[in-house]
Short mmCIF file of C-alpha atoms and ligand atoms in Angstrom, two decimals:
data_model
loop_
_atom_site.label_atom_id
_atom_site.label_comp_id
_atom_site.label_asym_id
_atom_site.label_seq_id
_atom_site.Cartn_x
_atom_site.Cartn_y
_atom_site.Cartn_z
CA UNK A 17 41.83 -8.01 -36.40
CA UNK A 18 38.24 -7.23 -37.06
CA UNK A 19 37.37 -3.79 -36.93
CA UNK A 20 35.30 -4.22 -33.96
CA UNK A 21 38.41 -5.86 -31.95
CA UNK A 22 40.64 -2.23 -32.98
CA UNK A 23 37.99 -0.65 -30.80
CA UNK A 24 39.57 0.84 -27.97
CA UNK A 25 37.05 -0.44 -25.22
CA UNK A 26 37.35 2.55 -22.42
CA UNK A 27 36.88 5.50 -25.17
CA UNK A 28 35.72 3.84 -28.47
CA UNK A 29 34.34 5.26 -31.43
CA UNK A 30 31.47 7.21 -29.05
CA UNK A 31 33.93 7.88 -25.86
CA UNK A 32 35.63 11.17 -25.05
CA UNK A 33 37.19 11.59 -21.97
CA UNK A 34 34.11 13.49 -20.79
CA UNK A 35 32.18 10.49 -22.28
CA UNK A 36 33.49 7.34 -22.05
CA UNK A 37 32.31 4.37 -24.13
CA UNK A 38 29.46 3.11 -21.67
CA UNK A 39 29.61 -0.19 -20.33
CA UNK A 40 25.96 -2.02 -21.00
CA UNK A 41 26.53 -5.68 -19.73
CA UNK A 42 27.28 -8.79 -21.50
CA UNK A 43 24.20 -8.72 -24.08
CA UNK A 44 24.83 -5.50 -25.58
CA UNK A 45 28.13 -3.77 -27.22
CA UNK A 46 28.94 -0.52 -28.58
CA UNK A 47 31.55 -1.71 -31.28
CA UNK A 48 31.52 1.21 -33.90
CA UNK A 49 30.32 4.82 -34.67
CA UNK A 50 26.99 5.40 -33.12
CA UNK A 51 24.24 8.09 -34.85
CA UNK A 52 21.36 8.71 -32.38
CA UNK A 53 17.97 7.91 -33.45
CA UNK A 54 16.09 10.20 -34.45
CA UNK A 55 12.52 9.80 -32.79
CA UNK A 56 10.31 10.74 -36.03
CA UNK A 57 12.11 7.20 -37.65
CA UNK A 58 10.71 5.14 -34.84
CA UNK A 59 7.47 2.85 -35.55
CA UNK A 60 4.67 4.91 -34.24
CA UNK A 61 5.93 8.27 -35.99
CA UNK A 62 6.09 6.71 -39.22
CA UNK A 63 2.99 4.97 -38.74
CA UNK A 64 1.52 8.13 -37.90
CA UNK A 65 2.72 9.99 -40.90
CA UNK A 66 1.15 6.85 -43.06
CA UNK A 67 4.72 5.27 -44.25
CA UNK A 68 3.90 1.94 -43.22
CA UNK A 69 1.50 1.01 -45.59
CA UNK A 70 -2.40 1.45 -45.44
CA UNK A 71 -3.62 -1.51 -43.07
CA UNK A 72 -1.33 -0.05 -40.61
CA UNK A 73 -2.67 3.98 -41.04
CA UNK A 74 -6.12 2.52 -40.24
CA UNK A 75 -5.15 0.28 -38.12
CA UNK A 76 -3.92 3.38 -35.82
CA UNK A 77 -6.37 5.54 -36.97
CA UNK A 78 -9.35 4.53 -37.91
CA UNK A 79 -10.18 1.54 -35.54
CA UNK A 80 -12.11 1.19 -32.64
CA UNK A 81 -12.16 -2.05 -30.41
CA UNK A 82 -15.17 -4.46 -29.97
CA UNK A 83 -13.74 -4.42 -26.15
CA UNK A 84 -14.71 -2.06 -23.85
CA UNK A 85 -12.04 -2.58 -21.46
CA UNK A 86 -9.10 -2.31 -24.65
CA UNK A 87 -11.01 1.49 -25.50
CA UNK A 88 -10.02 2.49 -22.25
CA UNK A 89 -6.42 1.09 -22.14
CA UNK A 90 -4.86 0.20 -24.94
CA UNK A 91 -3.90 3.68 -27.59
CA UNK A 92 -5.76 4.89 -30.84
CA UNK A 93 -9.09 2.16 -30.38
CA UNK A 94 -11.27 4.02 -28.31
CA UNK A 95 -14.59 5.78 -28.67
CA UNK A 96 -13.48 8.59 -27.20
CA UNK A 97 -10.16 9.37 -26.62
CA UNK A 98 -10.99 11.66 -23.42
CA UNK A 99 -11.64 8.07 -22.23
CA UNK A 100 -8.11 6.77 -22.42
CA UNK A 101 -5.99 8.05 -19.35
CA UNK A 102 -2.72 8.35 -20.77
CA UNK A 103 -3.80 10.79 -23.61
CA UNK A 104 -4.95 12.86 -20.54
CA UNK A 105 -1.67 12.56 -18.78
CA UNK A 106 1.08 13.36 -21.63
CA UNK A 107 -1.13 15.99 -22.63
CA UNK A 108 -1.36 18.21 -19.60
CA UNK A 109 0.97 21.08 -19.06
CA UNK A 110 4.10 20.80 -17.96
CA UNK A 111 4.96 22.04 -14.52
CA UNK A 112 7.60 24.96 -13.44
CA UNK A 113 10.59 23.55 -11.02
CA UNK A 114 10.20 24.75 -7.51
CA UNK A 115 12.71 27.22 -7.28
CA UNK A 116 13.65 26.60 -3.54
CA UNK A 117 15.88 23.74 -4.15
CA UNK A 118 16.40 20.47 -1.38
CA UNK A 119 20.23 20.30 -0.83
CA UNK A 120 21.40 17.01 -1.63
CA UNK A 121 24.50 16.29 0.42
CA UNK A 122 24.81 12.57 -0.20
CA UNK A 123 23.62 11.29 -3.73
CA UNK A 124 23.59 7.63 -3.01
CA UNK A 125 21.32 8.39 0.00
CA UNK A 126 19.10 10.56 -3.08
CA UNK A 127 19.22 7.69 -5.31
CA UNK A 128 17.76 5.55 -2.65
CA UNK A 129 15.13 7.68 -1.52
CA UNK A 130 13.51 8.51 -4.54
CA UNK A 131 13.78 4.74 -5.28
CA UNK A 132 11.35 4.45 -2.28
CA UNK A 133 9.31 7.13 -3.50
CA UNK A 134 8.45 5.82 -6.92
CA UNK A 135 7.83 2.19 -5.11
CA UNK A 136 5.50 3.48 -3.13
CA UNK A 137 3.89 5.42 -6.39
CA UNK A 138 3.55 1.60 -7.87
CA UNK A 139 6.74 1.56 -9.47
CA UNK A 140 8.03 -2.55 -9.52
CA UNK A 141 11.77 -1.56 -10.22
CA UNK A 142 13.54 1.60 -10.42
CA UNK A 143 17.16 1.96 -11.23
CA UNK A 144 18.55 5.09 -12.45
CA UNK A 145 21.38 5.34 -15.08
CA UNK A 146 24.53 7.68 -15.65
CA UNK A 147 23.40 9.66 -18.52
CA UNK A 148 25.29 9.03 -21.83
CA UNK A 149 25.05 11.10 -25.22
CA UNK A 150 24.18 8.15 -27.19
CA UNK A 151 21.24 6.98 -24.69
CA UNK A 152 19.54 9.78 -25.80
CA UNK A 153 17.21 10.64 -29.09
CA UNK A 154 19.18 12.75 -31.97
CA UNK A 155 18.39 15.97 -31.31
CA UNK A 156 16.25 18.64 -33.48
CA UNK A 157 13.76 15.84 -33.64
CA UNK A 158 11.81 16.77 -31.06
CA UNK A 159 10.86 14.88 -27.99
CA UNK A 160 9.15 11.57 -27.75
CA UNK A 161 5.94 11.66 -25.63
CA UNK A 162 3.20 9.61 -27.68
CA UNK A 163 0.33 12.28 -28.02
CA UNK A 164 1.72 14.97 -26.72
CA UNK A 165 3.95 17.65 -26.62
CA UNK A 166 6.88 19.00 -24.84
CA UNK A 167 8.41 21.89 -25.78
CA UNK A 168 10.56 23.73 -23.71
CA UNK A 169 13.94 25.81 -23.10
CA UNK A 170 16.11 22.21 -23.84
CA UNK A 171 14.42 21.40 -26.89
CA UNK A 172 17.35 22.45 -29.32
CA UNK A 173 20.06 20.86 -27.06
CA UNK A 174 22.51 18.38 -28.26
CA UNK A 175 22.35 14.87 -26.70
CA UNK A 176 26.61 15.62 -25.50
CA UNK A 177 24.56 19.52 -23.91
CA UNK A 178 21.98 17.22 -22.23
CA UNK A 179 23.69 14.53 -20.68
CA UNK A 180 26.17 17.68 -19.35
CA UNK A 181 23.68 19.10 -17.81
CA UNK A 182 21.56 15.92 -16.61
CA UNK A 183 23.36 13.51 -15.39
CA UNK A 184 21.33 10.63 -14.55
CA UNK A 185 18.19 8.78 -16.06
CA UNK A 186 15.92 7.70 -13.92
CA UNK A 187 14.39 4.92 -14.84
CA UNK A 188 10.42 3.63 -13.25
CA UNK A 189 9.26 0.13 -14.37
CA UNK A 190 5.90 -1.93 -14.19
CA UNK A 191 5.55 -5.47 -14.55
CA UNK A 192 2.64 -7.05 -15.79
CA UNK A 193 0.76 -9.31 -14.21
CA UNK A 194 2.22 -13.01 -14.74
CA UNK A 195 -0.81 -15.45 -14.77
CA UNK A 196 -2.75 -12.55 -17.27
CA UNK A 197 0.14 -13.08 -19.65
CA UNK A 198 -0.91 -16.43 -19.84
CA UNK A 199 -3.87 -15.66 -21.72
CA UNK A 200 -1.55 -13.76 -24.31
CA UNK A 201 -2.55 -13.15 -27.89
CA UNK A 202 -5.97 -12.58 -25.87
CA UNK A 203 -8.20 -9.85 -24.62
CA UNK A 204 -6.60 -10.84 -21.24
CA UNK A 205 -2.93 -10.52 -22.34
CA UNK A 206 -3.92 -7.67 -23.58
CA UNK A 207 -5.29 -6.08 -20.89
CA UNK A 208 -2.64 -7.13 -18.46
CA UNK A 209 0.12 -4.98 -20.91
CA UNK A 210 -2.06 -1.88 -21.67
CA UNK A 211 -3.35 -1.69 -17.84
CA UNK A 212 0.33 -1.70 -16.42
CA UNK A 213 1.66 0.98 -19.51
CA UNK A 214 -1.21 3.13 -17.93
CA UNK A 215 0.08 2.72 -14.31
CA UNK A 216 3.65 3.25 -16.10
CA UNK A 217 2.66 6.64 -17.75
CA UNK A 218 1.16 7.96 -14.53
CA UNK A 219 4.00 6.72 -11.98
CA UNK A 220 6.16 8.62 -14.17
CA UNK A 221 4.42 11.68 -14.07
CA UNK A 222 4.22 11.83 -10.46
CA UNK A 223 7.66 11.34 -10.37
CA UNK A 224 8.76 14.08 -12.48
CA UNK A 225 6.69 16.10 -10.25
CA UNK A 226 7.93 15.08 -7.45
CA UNK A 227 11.67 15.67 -9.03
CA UNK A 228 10.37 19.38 -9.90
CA UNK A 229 9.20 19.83 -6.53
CA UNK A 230 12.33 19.14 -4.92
CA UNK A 231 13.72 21.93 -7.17
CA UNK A 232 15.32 20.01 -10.18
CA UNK A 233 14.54 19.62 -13.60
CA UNK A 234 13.01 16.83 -14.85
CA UNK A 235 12.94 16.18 -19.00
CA UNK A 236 11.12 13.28 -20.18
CA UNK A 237 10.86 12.18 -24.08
CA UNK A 238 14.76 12.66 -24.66
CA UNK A 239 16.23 8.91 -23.40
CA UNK A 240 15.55 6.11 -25.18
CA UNK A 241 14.11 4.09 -22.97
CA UNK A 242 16.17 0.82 -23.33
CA UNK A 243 19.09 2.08 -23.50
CA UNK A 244 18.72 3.68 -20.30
CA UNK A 245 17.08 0.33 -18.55
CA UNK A 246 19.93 -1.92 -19.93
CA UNK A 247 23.14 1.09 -18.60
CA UNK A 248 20.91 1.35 -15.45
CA UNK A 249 20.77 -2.43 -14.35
CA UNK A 250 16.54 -2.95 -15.08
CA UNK A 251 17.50 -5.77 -17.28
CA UNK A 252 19.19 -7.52 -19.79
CA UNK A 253 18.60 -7.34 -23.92
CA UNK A 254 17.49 -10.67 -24.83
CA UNK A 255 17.47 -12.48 -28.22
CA UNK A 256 13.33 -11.11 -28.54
CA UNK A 257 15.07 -7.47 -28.76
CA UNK A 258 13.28 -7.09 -25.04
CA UNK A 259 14.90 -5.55 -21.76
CA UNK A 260 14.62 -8.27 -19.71
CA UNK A 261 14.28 -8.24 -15.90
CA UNK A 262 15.70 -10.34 -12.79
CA UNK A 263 12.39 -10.42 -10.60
CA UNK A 264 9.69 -10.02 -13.96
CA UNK A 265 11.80 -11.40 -16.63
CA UNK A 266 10.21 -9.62 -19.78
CA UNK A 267 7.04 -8.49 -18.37
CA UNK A 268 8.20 -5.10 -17.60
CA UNK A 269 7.12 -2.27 -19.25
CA UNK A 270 9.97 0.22 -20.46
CA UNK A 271 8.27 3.87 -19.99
CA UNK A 272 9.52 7.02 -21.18
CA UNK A 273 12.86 7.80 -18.34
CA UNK A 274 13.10 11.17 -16.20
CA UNK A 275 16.46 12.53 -17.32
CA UNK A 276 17.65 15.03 -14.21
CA UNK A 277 20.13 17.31 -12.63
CA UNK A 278 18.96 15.90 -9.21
CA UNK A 279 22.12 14.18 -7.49
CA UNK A 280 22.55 10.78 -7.62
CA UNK A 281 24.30 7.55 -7.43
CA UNK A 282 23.70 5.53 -10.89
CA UNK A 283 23.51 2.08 -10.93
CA UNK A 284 25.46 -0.63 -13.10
CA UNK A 285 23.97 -3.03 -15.57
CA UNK A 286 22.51 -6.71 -14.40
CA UNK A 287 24.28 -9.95 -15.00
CA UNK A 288 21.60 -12.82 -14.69
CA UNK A 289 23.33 -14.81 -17.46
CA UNK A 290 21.05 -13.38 -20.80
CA UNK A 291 23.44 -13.49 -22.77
CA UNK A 292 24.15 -17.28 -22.38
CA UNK A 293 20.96 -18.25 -22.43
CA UNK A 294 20.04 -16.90 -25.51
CA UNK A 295 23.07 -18.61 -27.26
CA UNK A 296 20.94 -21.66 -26.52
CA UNK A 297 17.72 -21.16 -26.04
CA UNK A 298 15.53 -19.75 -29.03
CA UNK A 299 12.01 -20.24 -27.80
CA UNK A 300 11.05 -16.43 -28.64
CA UNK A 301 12.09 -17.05 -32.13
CA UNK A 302 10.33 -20.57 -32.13
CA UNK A 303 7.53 -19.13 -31.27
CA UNK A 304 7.50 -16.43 -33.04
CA UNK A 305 4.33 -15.85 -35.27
CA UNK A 306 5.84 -13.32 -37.41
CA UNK A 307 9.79 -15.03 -37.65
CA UNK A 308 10.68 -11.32 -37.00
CA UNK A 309 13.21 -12.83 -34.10
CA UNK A 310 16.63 -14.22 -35.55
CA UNK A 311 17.81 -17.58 -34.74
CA UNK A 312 21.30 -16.64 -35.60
CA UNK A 313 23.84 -14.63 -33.98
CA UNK A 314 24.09 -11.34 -32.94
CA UNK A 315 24.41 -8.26 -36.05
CA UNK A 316 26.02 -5.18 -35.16
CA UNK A 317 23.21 -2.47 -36.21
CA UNK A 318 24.15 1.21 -35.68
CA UNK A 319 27.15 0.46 -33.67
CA UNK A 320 25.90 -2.32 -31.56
CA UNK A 321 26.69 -5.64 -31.07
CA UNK A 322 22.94 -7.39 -30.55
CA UNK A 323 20.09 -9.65 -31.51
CA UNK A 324 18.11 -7.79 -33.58
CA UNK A 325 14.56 -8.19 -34.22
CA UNK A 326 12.57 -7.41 -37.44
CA UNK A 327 9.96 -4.86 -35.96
CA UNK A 328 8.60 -4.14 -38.90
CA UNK A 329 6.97 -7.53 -39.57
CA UNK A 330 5.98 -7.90 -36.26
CA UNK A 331 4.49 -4.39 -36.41
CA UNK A 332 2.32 -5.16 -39.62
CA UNK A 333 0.46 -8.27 -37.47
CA UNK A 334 -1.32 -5.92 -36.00
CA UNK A 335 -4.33 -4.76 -37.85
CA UNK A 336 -5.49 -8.77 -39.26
CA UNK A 337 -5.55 -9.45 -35.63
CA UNK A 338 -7.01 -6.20 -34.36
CA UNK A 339 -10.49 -7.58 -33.85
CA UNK A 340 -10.12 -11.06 -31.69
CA UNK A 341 -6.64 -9.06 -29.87
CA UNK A 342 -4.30 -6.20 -29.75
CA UNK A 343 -0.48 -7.28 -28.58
CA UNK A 344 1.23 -10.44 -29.52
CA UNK A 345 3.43 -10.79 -26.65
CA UNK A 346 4.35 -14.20 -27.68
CA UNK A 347 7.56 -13.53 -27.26
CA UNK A 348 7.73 -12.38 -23.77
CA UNK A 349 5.12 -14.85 -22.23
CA UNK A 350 7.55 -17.95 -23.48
CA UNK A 351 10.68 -16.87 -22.53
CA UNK A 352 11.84 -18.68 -19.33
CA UNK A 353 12.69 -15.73 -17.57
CA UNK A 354 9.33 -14.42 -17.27
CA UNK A 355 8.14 -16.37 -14.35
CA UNK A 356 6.52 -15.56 -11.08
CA UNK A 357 8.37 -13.82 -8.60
CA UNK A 358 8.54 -16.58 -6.52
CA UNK A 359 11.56 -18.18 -4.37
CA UNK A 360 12.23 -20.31 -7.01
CA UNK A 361 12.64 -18.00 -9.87
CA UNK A 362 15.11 -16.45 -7.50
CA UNK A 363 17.00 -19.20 -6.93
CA UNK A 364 17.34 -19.64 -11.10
CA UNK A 365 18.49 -16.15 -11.84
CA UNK A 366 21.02 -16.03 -8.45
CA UNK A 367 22.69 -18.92 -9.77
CA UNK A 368 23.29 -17.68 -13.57
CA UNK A 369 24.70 -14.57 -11.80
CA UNK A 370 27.42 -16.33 -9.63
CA UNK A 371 27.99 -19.04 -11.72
CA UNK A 372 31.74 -18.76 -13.92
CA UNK A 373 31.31 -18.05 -17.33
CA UNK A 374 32.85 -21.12 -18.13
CA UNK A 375 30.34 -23.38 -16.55
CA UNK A 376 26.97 -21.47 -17.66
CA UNK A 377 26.47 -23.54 -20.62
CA UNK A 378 26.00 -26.60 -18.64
CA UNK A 379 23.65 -24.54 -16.39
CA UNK A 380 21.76 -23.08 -18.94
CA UNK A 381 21.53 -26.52 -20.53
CA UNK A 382 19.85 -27.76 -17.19
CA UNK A 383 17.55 -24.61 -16.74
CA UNK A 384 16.31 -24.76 -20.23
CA UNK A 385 15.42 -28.81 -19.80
CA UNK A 386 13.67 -27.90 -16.46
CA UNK A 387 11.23 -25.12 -18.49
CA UNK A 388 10.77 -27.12 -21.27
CA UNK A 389 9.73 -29.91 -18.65
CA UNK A 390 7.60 -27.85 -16.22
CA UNK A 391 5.96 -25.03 -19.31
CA UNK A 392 6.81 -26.65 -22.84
CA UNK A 393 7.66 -24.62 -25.65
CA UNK A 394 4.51 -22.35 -25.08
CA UNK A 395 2.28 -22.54 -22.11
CA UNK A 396 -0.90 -23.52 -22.59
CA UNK A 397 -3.06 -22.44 -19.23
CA UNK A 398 -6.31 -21.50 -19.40
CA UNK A 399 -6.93 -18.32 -18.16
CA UNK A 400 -10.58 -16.85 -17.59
CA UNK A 401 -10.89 -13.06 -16.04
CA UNK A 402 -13.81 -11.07 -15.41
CA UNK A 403 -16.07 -12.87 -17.34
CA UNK A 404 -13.46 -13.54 -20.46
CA UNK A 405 -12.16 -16.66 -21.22
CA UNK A 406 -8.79 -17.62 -23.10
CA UNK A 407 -10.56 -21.48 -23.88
CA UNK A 408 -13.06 -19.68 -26.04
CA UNK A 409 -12.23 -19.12 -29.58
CA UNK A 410 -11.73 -15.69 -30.62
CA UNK A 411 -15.28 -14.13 -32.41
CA UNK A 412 -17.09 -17.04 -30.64
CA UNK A 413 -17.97 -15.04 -27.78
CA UNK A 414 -21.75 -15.26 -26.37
CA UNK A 415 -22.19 -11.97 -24.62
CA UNK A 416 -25.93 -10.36 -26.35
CA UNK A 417 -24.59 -6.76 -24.70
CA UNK A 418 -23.97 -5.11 -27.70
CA UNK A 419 -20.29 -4.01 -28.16
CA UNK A 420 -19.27 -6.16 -25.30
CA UNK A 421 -16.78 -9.40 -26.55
CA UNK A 422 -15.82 -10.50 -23.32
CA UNK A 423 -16.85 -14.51 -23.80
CA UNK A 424 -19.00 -14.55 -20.34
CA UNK A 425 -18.65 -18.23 -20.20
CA UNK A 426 -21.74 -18.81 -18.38
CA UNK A 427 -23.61 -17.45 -21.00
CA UNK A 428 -22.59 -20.38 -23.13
CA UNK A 429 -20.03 -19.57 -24.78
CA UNK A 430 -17.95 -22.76 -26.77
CA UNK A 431 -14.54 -23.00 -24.95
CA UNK A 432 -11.48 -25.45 -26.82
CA UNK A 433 -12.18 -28.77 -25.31
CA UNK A 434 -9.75 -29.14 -22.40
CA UNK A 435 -7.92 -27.10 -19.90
CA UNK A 436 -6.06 -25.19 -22.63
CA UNK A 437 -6.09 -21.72 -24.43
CA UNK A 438 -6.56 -20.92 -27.84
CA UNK A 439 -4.31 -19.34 -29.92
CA UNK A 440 -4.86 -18.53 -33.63
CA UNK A 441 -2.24 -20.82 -35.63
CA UNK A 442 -0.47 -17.63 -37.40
CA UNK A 443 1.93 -19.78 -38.95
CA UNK A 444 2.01 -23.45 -39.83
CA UNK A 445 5.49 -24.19 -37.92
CA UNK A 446 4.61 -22.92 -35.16
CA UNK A 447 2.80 -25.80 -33.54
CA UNK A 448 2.44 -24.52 -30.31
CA UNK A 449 0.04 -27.19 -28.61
CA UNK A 450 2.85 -30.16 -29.56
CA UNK A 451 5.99 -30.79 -27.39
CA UNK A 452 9.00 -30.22 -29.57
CA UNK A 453 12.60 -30.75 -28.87
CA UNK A 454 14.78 -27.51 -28.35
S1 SF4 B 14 5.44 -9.57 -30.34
FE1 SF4 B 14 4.90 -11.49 -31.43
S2 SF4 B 14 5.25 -11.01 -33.60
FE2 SF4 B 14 6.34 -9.46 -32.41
S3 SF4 B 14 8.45 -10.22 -32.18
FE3 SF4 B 14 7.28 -10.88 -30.35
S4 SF4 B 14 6.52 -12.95 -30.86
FE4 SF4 B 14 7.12 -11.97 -32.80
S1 SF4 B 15 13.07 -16.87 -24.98
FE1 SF4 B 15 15.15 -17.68 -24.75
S2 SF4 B 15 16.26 -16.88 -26.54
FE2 SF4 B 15 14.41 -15.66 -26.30
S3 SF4 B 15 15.00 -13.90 -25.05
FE3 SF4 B 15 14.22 -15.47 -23.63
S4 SF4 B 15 16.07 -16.60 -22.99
FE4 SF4 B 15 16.61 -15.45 -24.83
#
């Protein structure tokens, strides 16, 4: 037997009694001995620090978009960065927890309740997790709240301390808008992402407030954000290393959690087939501009059992495209799952959920050949917004405001003959106007 078969499934190499080996759906495994990432090894840290190469330092650093609308949303290309909302947020102080604490006689009734809240606040799902050592980052790292700080009496705790202590992640998601994501690899795609990690950041905050005010302690920066979205039910991993959603697909942002001692009932993780349909499907890495998606099998990286994407190389696109867009997004805008939340989108992901194992092959089989019938391999809509157009080639924009490069099409600027977009060819294979088989 392979050494991943010896693993005991209930304790594992990462279970104790106290911790079990947690159960993350079909897509994802825990297989073998775990080490918790450490924060300052994740992209932005080392970008920060200038270990990934020159173009990449400026790119973070030393840019400043030709787009108004990207200054103000997207991070690190603005003016001013008073201007960008979420430097605001992360960086003011932290609050003090109330110290006349709500008794919580019936967690499940909790759970549900502060689900409410945080849909009211804008959230489009919220699940919340049971807290697990290794869904959490190493610790003596430091926290992980991008341009700020957080420094406070848990800073120095273990991740096994933490999750003793805080039981459950909470987990707040926003999706982004589906007919913007058209326009991806585009100042509209672009502004569709950014604009909903904004309403992300400052749902969250609200919500940790909130938490604090009902006299619990709320710690953000500690849980790695997928993990906790994938153990809570938000989505499922798919082959483009993305959570993805039942209602959104893999539009949904995946902020920084709310790790609490608040009393609740956690959730379990999804089943809307993911892991089936990846086996088949491939049109993320198809698509792919950067190959950094595998069209093989799943790797076990760290312990787990997953796809595992090549962030690095899809990381370094970023500063030769920085001045026509910011965020591929390729590969959530073609994967079949991210579709309107419509009745019919429903009726899809229902049926991958209650359908045997044995027989979702055949189903995916028949799901894929409807998408590739109704959307092709990469859809190719043409989205204009606010005076931008995704039919106008990048740089050929006609707006005389200086600074501005929204296209303004009735200015006269030259859109792609026909009702399609324009994307940059980044790679030759890619052929993403021509029909191709699966
Ligand atoms: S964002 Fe673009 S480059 Fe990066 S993995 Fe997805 S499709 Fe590839
Ligand atoms: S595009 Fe296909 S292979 Fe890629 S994540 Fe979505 S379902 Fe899986």
């Amino acid at each position: 037997m392979s050494k991943v078969e010896n693993i005991d499934p209930k304790t594992g190499p990462n279970g104790s009694a106290e911790f079990p080996t947690p159960y993350l759906g079909r897509t994802v495994r825990m297989v073998s001995e775990f080490q918790n990432v450490d924060m300052n090894q994740s992209p932005h840290p080392k970008n920060q620090r200038g270990e990934l190469g020159k173009p990449l330092f400026n790119w973070y650093h030393n840019t400043v978009s030709k787009d108004p609308l990207t200054r103000v949303s997207a991070p690190n290309h603005f003016a001013d960065r008073r201007h960008f909302l979420s430097t605001v947020v992360n960086q003011a102080a932290k609050g003090n927890v109330n110290p006349k604490k709500v008794p919580v006689g019936d967690p499940a009734a909790m759970a549900r309740h502060i689900k409410a809240v945080a849909h009211y606040m804008g959230a489009d799902i919220v699940r919340v997790a049971k807290a697990h050592p290794s869904f959490l980052y190493a610790s003596g790292g430091g926290r992980y709240v991008q341009d700020g700080t957080a420094k406070d009496e848990y800073s120095a705790y273990t991740p096994e301390q933490l999750a003793r202590q805080f039981p459950y992640i909470v987990v707040a998601t926003t999706a982004w808008d589906y007919n913007k994501l058209q326009a991806h690899r585009h100042l509209i795609g672009d502004a569709a992402y950014h604009i909903s990690q904004i309403k992300g950041n400052m749902i969250l905050k609200a919500l940790e407030g909130y938490i604090k005010e009902l006299g619990y302690t709320a710690l953000r920066g500690v849980a790695i954000p997928q993990a906790a979205g994938i153990a809570s039910g938000v989505g499922e991993l798919g082959r483009n290393g993305l959570v993805i959603s039942k209602d959104y697909g893999a539009r949904v942002h995946m902020p920084d959690p709310i790790m609490t001692d608040l009393p609740l009932e956690a959730d379990a993780p999804l089943d809307i087939g993911v892991d089936d349909f990846c086996k088949v499907c491939r049109k993320c890495a198809n698509t792919c501009p950067t190959n950094s998606i595998p069209v093989g099998d799943k790797v076990v990286h760290n312990g787990i059992e997953k796809y595992k994407i090549n962030w690095l190389t899809c990381y370094k696109l970023r500063p030769y495209v920085h001045d026509h867009w910011g965020s591929c997004l390729t590969c959530a805008a073609v994967c079949p799952y991210t579709k309107p939340k419509t009745w019919w989108h429903n009726v899809a992901t229902s049926a991958l959920h209650y359908c045997p194992f044995v027989l979702r092959p055949v189903l995916v089989k028949f799901l894929k050949w409807i998408d590739d019938e109704f959307w092709g391999l990469v859809r190719n809509a043409r989205v204009t917004w606010l005076g931008y157009d995704s039919g106008v080639k990048p740089g050929e924009h006609a707006c005389t405001v200086a600074g501005c490069n929204a296209s303004h099409e009735k200015a006269g600027a030259k859109a792609v003959a026909g009702n399609v977009g324009y994307y940059a060819p980044l790679k030759e294979n890619t052929n993403r106007f021509v029909k191709r088989e699966p």
